[in-house]
Short mmCIF file of C-alpha atoms and ligand atoms in Angstrom, two decimals:
data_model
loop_
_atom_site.label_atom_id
_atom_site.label_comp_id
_atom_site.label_asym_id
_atom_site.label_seq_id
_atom_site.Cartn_x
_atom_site.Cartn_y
_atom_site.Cartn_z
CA UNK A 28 -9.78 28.46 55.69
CA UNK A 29 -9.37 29.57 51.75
CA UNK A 30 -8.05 26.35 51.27
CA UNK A 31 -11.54 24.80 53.06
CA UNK A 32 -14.00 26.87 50.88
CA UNK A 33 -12.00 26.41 47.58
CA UNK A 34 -13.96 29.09 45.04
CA UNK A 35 -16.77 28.41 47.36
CA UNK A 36 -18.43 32.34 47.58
CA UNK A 37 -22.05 32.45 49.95
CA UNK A 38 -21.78 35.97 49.83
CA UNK A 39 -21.88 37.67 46.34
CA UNK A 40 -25.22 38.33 45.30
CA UNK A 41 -23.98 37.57 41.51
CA UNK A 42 -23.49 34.23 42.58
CA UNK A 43 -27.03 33.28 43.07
CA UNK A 44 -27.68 35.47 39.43
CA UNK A 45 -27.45 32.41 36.67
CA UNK A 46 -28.63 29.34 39.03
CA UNK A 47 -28.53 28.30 42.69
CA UNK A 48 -25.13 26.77 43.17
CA UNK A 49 -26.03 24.20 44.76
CA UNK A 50 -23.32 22.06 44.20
CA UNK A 51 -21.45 24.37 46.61
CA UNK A 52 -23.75 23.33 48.67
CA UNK A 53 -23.60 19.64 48.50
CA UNK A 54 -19.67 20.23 49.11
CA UNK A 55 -20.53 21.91 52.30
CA UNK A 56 -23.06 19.61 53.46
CA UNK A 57 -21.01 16.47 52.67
CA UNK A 58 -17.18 17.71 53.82
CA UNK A 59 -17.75 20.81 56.09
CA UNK A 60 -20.96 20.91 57.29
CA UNK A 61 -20.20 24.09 59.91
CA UNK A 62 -17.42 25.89 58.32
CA UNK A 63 -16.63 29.44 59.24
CA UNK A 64 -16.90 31.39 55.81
CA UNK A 65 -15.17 34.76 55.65
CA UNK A 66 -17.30 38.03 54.24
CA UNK A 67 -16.34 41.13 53.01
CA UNK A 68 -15.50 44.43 55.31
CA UNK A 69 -16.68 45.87 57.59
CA UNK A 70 -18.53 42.36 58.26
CA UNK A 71 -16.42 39.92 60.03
CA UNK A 72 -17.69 36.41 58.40
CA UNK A 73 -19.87 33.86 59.84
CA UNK A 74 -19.90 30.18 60.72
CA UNK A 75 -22.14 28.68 57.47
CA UNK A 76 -24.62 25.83 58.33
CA UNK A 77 -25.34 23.52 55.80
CA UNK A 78 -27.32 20.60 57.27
CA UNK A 79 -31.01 19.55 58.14
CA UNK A 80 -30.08 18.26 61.70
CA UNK A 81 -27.63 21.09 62.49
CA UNK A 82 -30.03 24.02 61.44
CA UNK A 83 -32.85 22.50 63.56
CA UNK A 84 -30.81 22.19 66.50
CA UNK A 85 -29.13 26.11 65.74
CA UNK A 86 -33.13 27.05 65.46
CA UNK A 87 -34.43 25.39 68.68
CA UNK A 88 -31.28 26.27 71.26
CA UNK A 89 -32.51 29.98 70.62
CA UNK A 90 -30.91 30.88 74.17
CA UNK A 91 -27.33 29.97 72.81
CA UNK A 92 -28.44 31.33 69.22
CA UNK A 93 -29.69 34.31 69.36
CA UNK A 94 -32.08 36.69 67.41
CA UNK A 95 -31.47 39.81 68.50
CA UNK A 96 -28.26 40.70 67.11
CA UNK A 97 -29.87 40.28 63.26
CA UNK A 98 -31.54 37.68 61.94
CA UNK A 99 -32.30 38.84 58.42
CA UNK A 100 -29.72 38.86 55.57
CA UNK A 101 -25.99 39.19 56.32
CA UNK A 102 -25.62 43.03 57.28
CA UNK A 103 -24.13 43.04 60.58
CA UNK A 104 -25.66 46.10 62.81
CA UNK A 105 -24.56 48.27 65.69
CA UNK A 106 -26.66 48.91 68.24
CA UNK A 107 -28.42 51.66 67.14
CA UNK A 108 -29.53 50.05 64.29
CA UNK A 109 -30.51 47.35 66.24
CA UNK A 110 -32.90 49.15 68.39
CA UNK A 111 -34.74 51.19 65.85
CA UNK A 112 -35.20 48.41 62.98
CA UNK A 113 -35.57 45.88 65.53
CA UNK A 114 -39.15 43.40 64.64
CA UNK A 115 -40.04 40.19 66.23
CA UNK A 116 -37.72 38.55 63.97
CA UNK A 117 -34.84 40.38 65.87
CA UNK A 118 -36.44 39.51 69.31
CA UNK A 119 -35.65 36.63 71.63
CA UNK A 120 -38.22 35.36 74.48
CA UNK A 121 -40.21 36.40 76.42
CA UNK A 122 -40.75 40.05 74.39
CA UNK A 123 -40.88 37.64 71.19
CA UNK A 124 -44.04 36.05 72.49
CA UNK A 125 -45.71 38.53 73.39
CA UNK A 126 -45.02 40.53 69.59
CA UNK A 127 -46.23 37.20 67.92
CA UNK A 128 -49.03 37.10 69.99
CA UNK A 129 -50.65 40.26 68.36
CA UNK A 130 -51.41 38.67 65.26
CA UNK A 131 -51.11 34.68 65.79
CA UNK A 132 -54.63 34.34 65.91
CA UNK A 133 -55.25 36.49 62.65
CA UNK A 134 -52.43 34.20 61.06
CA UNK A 135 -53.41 30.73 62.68
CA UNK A 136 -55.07 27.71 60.12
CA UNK A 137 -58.65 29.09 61.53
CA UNK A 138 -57.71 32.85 61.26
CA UNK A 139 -56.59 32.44 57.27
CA UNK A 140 -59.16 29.54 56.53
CA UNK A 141 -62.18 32.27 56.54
CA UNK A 142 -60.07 33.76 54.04
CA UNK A 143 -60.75 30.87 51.48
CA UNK A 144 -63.35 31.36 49.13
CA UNK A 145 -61.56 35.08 48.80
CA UNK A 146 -58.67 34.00 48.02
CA UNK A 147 -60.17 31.97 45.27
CA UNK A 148 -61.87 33.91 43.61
CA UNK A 149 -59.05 36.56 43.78
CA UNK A 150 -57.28 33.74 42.32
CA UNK A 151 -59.72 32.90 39.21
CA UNK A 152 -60.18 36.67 38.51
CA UNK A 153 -56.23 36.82 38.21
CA UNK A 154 -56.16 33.53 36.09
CA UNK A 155 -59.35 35.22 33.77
CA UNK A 156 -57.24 37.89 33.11
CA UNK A 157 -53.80 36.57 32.27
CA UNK A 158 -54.53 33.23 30.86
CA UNK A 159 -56.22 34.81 27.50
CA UNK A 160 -53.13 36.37 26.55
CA UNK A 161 -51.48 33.47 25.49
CA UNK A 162 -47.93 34.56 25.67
CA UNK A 163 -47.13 36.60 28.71
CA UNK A 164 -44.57 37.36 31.67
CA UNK A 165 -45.85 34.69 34.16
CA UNK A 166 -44.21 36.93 37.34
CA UNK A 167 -45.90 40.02 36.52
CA UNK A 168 -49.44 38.64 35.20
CA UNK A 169 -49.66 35.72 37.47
CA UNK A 170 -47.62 35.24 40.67
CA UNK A 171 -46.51 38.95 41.47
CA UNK A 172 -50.61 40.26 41.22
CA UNK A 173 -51.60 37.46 44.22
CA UNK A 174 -49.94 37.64 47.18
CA UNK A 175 -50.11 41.20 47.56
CA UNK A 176 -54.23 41.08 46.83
CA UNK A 177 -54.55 38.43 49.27
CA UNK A 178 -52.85 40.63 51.89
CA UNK A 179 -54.67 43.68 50.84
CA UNK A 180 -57.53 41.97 52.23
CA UNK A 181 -56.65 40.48 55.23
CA UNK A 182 -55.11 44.40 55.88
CA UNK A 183 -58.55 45.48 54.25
CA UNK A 184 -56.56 48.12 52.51
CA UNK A 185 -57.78 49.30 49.13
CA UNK A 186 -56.74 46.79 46.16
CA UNK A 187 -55.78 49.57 43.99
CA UNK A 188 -52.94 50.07 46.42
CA UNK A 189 -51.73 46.92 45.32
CA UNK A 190 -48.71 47.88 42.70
CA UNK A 191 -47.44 50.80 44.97
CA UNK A 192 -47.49 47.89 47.80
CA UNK A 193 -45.40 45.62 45.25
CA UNK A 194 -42.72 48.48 44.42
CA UNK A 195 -42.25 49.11 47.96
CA UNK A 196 -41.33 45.65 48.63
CA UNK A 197 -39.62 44.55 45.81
CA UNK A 198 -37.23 48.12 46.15
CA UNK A 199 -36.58 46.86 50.27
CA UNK A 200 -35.66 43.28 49.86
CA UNK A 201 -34.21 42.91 46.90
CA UNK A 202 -31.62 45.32 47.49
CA UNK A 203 -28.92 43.84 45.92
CA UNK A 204 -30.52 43.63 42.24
CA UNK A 205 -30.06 47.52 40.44
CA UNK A 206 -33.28 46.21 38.32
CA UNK A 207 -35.50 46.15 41.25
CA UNK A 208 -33.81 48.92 44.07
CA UNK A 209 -32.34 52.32 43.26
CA UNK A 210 -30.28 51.76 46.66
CA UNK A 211 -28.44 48.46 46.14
CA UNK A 212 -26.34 47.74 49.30
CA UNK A 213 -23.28 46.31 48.17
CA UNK A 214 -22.65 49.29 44.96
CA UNK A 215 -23.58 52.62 46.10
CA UNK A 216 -23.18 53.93 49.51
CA UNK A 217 -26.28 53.39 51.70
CA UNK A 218 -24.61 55.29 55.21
CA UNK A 219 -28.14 57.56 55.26
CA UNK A 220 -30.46 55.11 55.48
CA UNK A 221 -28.41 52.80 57.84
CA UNK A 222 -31.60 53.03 60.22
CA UNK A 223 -33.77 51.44 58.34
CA UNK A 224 -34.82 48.01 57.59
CA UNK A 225 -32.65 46.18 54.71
CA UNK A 226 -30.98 49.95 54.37
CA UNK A 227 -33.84 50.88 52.30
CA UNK A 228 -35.32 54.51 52.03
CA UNK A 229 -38.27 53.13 50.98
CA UNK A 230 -38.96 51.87 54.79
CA UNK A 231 -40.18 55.31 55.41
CA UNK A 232 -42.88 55.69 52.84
CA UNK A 233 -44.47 52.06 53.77
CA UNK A 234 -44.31 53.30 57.45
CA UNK A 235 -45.97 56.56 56.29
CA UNK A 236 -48.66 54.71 54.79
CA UNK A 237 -49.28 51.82 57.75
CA UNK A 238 -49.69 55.30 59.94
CA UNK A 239 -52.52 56.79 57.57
CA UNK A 240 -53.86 53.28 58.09
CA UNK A 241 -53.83 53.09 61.77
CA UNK A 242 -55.26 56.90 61.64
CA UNK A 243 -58.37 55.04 59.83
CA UNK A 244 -58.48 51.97 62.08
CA UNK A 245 -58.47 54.23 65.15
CA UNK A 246 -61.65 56.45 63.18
CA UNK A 247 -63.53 53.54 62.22
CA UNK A 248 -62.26 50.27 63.67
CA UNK A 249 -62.42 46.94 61.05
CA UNK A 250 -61.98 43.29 61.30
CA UNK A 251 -58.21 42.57 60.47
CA UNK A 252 -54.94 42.34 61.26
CA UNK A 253 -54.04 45.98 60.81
CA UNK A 254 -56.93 46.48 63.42
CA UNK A 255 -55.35 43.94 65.82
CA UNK A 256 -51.49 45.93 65.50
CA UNK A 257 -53.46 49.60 65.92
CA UNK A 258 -54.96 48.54 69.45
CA UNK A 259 -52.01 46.42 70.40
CA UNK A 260 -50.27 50.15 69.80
CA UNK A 261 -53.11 52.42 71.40
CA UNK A 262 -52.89 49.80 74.55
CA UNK A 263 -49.12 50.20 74.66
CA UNK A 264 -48.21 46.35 73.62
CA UNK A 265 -45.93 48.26 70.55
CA UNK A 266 -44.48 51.35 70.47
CA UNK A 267 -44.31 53.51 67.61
CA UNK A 268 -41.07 52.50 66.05
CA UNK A 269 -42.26 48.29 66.61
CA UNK A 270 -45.88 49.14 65.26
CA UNK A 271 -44.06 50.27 61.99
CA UNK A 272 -41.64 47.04 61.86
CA UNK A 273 -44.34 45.14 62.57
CA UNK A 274 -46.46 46.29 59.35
CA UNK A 275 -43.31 46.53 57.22
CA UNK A 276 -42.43 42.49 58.27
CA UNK A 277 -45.92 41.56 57.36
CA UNK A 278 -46.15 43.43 53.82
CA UNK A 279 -42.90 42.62 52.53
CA UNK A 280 -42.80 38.90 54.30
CA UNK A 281 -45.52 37.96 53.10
CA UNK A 282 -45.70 39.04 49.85
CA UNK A 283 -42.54 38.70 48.18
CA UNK A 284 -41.74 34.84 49.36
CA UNK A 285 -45.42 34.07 48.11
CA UNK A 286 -44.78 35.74 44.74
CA UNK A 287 -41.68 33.78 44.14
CA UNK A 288 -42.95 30.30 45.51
CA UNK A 289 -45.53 30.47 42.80
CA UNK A 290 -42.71 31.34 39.95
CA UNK A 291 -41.10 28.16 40.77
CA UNK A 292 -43.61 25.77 41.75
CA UNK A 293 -44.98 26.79 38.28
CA UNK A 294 -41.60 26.61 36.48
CA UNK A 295 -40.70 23.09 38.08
CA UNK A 296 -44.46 21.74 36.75
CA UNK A 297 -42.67 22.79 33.64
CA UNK A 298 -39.80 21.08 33.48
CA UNK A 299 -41.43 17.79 35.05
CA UNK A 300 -43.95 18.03 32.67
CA UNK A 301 -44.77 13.86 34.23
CA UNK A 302 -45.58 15.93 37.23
CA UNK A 303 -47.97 18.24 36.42
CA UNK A 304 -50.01 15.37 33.90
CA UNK A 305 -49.96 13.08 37.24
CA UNK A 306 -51.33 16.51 39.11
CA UNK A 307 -54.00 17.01 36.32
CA UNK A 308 -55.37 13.35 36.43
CA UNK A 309 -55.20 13.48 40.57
CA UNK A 310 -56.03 16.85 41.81
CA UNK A 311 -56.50 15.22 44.95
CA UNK A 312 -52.60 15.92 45.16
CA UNK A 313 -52.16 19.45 45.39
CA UNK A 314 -51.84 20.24 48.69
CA UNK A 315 -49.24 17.69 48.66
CA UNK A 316 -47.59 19.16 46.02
CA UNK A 317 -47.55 22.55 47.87
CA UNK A 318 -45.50 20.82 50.26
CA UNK A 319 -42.95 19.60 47.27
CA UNK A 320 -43.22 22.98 46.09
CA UNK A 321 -42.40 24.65 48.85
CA UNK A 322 -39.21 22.09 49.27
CA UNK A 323 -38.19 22.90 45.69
CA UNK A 324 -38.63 27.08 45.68
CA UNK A 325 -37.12 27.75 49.28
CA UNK A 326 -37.45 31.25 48.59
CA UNK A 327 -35.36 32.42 51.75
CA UNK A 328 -31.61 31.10 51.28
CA UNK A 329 -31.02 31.63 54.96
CA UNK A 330 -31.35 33.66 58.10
CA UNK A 331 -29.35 33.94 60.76
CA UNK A 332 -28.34 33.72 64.46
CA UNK A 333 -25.72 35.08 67.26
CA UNK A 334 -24.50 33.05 69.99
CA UNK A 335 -24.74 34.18 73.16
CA UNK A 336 -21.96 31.97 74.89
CA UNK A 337 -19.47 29.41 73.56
CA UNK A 338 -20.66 26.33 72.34
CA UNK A 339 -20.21 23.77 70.02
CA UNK A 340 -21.91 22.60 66.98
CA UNK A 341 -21.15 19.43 64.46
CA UNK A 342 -17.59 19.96 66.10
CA UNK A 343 -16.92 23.29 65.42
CA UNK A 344 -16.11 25.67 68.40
CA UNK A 345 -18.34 28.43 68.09
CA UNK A 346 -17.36 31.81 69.82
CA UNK A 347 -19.63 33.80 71.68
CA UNK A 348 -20.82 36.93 69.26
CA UNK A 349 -19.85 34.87 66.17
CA UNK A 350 -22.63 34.91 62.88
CA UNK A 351 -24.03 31.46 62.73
CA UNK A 352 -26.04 31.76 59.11
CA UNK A 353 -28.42 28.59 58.80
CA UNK A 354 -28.72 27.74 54.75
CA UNK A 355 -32.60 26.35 54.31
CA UNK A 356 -31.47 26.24 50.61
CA UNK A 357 -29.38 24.05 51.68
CA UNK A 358 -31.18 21.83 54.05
CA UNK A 359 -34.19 21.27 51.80
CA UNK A 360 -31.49 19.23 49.64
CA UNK A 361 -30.38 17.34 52.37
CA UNK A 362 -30.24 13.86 51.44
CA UNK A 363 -30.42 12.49 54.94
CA UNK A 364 -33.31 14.10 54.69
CA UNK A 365 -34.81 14.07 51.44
CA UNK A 366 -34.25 10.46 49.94
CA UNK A 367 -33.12 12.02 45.95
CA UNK A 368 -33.36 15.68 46.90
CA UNK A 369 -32.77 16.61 43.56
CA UNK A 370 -36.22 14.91 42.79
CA UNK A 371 -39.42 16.93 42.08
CA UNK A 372 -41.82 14.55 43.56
CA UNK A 373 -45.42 15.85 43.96
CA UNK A 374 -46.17 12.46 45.65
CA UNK A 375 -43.17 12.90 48.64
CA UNK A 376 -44.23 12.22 51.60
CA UNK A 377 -42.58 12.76 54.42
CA UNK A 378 -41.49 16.23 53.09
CA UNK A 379 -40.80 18.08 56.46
CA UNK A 380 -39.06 21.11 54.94
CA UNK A 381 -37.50 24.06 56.55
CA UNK A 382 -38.66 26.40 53.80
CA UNK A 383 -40.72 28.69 57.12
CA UNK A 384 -38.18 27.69 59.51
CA UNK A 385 -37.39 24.15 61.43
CA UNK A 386 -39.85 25.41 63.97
CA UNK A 387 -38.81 26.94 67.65
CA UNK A 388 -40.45 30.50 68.25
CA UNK A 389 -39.38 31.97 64.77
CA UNK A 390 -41.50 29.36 62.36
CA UNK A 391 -42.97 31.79 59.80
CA UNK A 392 -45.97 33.52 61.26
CA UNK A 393 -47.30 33.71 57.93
CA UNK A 394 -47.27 29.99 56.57
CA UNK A 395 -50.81 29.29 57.05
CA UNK A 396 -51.42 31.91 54.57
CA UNK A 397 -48.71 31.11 52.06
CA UNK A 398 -49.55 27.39 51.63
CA UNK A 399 -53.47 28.20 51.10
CA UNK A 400 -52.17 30.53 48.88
CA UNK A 401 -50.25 28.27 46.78
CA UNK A 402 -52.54 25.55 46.91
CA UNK A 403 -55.55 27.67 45.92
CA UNK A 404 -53.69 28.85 42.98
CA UNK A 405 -52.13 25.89 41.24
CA UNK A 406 -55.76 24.32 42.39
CA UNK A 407 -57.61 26.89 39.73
CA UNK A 408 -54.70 26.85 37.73
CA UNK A 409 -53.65 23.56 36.74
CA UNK A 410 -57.33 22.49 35.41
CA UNK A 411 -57.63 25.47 32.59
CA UNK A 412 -53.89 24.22 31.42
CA UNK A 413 -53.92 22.50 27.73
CA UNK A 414 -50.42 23.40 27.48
CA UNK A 415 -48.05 25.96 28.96
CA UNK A 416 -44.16 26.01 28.41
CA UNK A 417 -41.22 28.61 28.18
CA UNK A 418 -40.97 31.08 25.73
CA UNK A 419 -37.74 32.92 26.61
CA UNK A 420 -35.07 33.21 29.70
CA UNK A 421 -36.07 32.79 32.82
CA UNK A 422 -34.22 36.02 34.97
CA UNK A 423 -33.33 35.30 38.62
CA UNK A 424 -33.22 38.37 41.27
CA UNK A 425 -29.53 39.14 42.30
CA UNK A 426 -29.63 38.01 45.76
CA UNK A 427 -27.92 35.96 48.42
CA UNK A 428 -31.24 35.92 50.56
CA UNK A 429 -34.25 35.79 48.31
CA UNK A 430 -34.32 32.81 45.87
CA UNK A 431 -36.45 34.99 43.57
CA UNK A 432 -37.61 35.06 40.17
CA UNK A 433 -38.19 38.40 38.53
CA UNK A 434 -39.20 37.52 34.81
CA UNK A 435 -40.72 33.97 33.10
CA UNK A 436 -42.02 34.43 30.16
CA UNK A 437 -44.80 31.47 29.01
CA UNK A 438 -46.74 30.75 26.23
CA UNK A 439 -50.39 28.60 27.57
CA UNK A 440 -52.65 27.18 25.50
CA UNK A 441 -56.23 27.05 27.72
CA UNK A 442 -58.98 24.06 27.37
C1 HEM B 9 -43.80 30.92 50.91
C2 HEM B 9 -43.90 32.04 51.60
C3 HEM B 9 -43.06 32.31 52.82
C4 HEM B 9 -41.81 31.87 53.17
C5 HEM B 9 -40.90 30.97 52.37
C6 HEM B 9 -41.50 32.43 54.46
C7 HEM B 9 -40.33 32.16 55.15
C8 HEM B 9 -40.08 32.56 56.43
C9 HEM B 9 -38.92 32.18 57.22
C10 HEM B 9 -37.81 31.29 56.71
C11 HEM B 9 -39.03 32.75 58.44
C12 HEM B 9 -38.03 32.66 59.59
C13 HEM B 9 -38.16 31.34 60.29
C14 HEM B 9 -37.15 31.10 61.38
O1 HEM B 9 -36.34 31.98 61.69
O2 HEM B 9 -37.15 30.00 61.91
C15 HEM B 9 -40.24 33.53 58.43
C16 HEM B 9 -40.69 34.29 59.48
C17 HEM B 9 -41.79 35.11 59.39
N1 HEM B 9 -42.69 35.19 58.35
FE1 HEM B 9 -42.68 34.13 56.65
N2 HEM B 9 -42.53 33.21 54.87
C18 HEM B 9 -43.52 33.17 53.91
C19 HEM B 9 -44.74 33.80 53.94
C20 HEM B 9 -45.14 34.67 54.91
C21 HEM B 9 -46.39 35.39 54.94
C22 HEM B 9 -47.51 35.23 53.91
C23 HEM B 9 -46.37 36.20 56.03
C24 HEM B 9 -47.36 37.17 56.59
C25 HEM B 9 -48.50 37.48 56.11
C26 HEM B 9 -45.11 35.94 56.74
C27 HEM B 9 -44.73 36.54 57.92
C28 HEM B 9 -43.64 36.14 58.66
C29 HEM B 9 -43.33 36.70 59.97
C30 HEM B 9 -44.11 37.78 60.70
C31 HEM B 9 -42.16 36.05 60.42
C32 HEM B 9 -41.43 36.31 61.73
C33 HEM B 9 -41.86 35.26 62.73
C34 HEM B 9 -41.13 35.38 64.06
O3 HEM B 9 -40.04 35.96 64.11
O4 HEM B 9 -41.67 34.88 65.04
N3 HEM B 9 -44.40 35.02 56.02
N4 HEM B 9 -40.88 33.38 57.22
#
């Protein structure tokens, strides 16, 4: 099997530090496109899935591949922790349906499409502020602000809750960078906070704060999604424990992946600067470029899947309980695919990426939301652009499961 993988290494978060290697990738894809990879103790390895067709099929066949043994990062979990950090991403049908159901309609094309003209404005008021300053840290001025404003109003929480929201989640999931977590899983021992999500002590303060919410909701009722998960709990749809995933999936989901889909749709406009002058002259092609975008950033590397029973896949046996880890990064780049994956082509078309998921009942609740988002954003932004362009490194979060960007700086010259 060493012989198989070579110096191939999914696992350590300091390989994803200087670059995506994505050359491992290609290897994979090309020569061993379901190869069992092994992981460190007391994790047992998994079975890594590097193709578009493969992944789909792993996604769809959701009775053979299971969710509720883990589907988020690589941590394998007993069953305790199981049961108490369990969400809807951890949930097969039927009791998957009926989670999603509590806020599909909030979340669906119609639900976020009312959100518009906020989101815009929350956009240009962002822009007004940063753009002036000529030289700045695009992350922190620019793409880290939005998402989590955005979600503070479709949670109708106060916006000046806004940077304690962004600590929260950048301490949970990116806990494998020191920078970013005080708790990082893989240096210091994390055995006390093995109940809760990603290991992360912070999990208790954001539940702490959805429950003053829901206190508030249940006082004065509003119009939003928060509303929709306090009545799903007062009506017994979630208990306690799933009302609290349930918020802490939605916060950190959405907010994080947003942040860093921005970062990179904004630092490939950089280095293509062809792309961004065709984007200037035809606006008409942003939402298509969201799509590209969203191709190039994959900001989730991967989630992940347990079968149930023995099966087979690409010609690989697979044993029932073994990991089966599905690489989007990987996927996206898929030349059967993607004709010249390693193309950033606002104009591509067919661009059916797996950046939320292939589809089958796990496609990202929240991707309504994200790609308005995005679109909105590089919509306002791209117009006030004279010139914009690097002005020192560009830091990456240490990570095997976020593709994340924690620092660009940029110097902009407005029109
Ligand atoms: C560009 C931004 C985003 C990316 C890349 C992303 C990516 C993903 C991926 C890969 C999945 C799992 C799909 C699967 O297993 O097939 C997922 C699920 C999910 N996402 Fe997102 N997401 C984004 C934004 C959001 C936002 C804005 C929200 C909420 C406001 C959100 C909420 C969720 C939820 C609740 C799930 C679980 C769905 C389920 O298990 O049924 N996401 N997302």
């Amino acid at each position: 099997m060493g012989d198989t993988l070579g110096d191939i290494d999914l696992v350590n978060p300091d390989n994803y530090v200087e670059r995506v290697p994505f050359e491992w990738f290609d290897h994979l894809r090309e020569d061993h496109p379901v190869v069992w990879h092994p992981e460190p103790s007391p994790n047992r390895g998994f079975w890594a899935v590097t193709r578009y067709e493969d992944l789909t099929n792993v996604h769809m066949d959701w009775q053979t591949y299971s969710s509720e043994l883990g589907a988020v990062a690589l941590e394998e979990l007993d069953e305790e922790q199981l049961e108490v950090r369990k969400s809807m991403l951890e949930t097969d049908p039927p009791r998957h349906t009926e989670l999603r159901k509590v806020c599909s309609k909030r979340l669906s094309a119609r639900g976020v499409g009312r959100y518009e003209d906020w989101i815009r404005d929350v956009a240009r008021s962002v822009l007004d502020d940063a753009l002036p300053k000529g030289e700045f840290d695009f992350v922190s001025e620019i793409s880290r602000d939005l998402p989590i404003r955005f979600l503070c109003s479709i949670f109708t929480v106060p916006q000046e809750d806004a940077p304690q929201l962004i600590a929260w989640g950048d301490s949970m999931i990116a806990n494998q960078d020191p920078d970013l977590s005080a708790a990082v899983v893989d240096k210091v021992d994390t055995e006390a906070y093995r109940l809760l999500p990603f290991r992360s002590p912070t999990a208790l303060k954001v539940f702490e704060y959805a429950d003053r919410q829901r206190d508030q909701r249940l006082a004065e009722p509003a119009d939003d999604v928060l509303q929709a998960l306090t009545v799903a709990q007062s009506e017994g749809v979630l208990n306690e424990r799933e009302f609290h995933n349930y918020f802490g999936v939605l916060m950190i989901a959405g907010n994080e992946t947003t942040r860093h889909t921005i970062s990179h749709g904004m630092l490939a406009l950089m280095q293509h600067p062809e792309q961004l002058e065709l984007l200037r002259e035809q606006p008409e092609l942003i939402p298509n470029a969201t799509e590209e975008i969203l191709r190039w950033a994959t900001p989730v590397f991967q989630f992940r899947r347990t079968a149930t029973r023995d099966a087979e896949l690409h010609g690989q046996p697979i044993a029932t309980g073994d990991k089966v880890v599905t690489w989007y990064i990987s996927a996206n780049r898929d030349p059967a695919m993607f004709p010249g994956p390693y193309t950033f082509d606002v104009t591509r078309t067919p661009n059916d990426h797996v950046t939320f998921g292939p589809g089958g009942p796990h496609f990202c609740l929240g991707a309504h939301l994200a790609r308005l988002e995005t679109k909105i954003l590089f919509q306002e932004l791209i117009p006030r652009l004279d010139t914009i362009e690097l002005s020192g490194p560009v830091e990456r979060i240490r990570s095997n499961f976020v593709n994340g960007i924690k620092r660009m700086p940029v110097r902009v010259r407005t029109k």
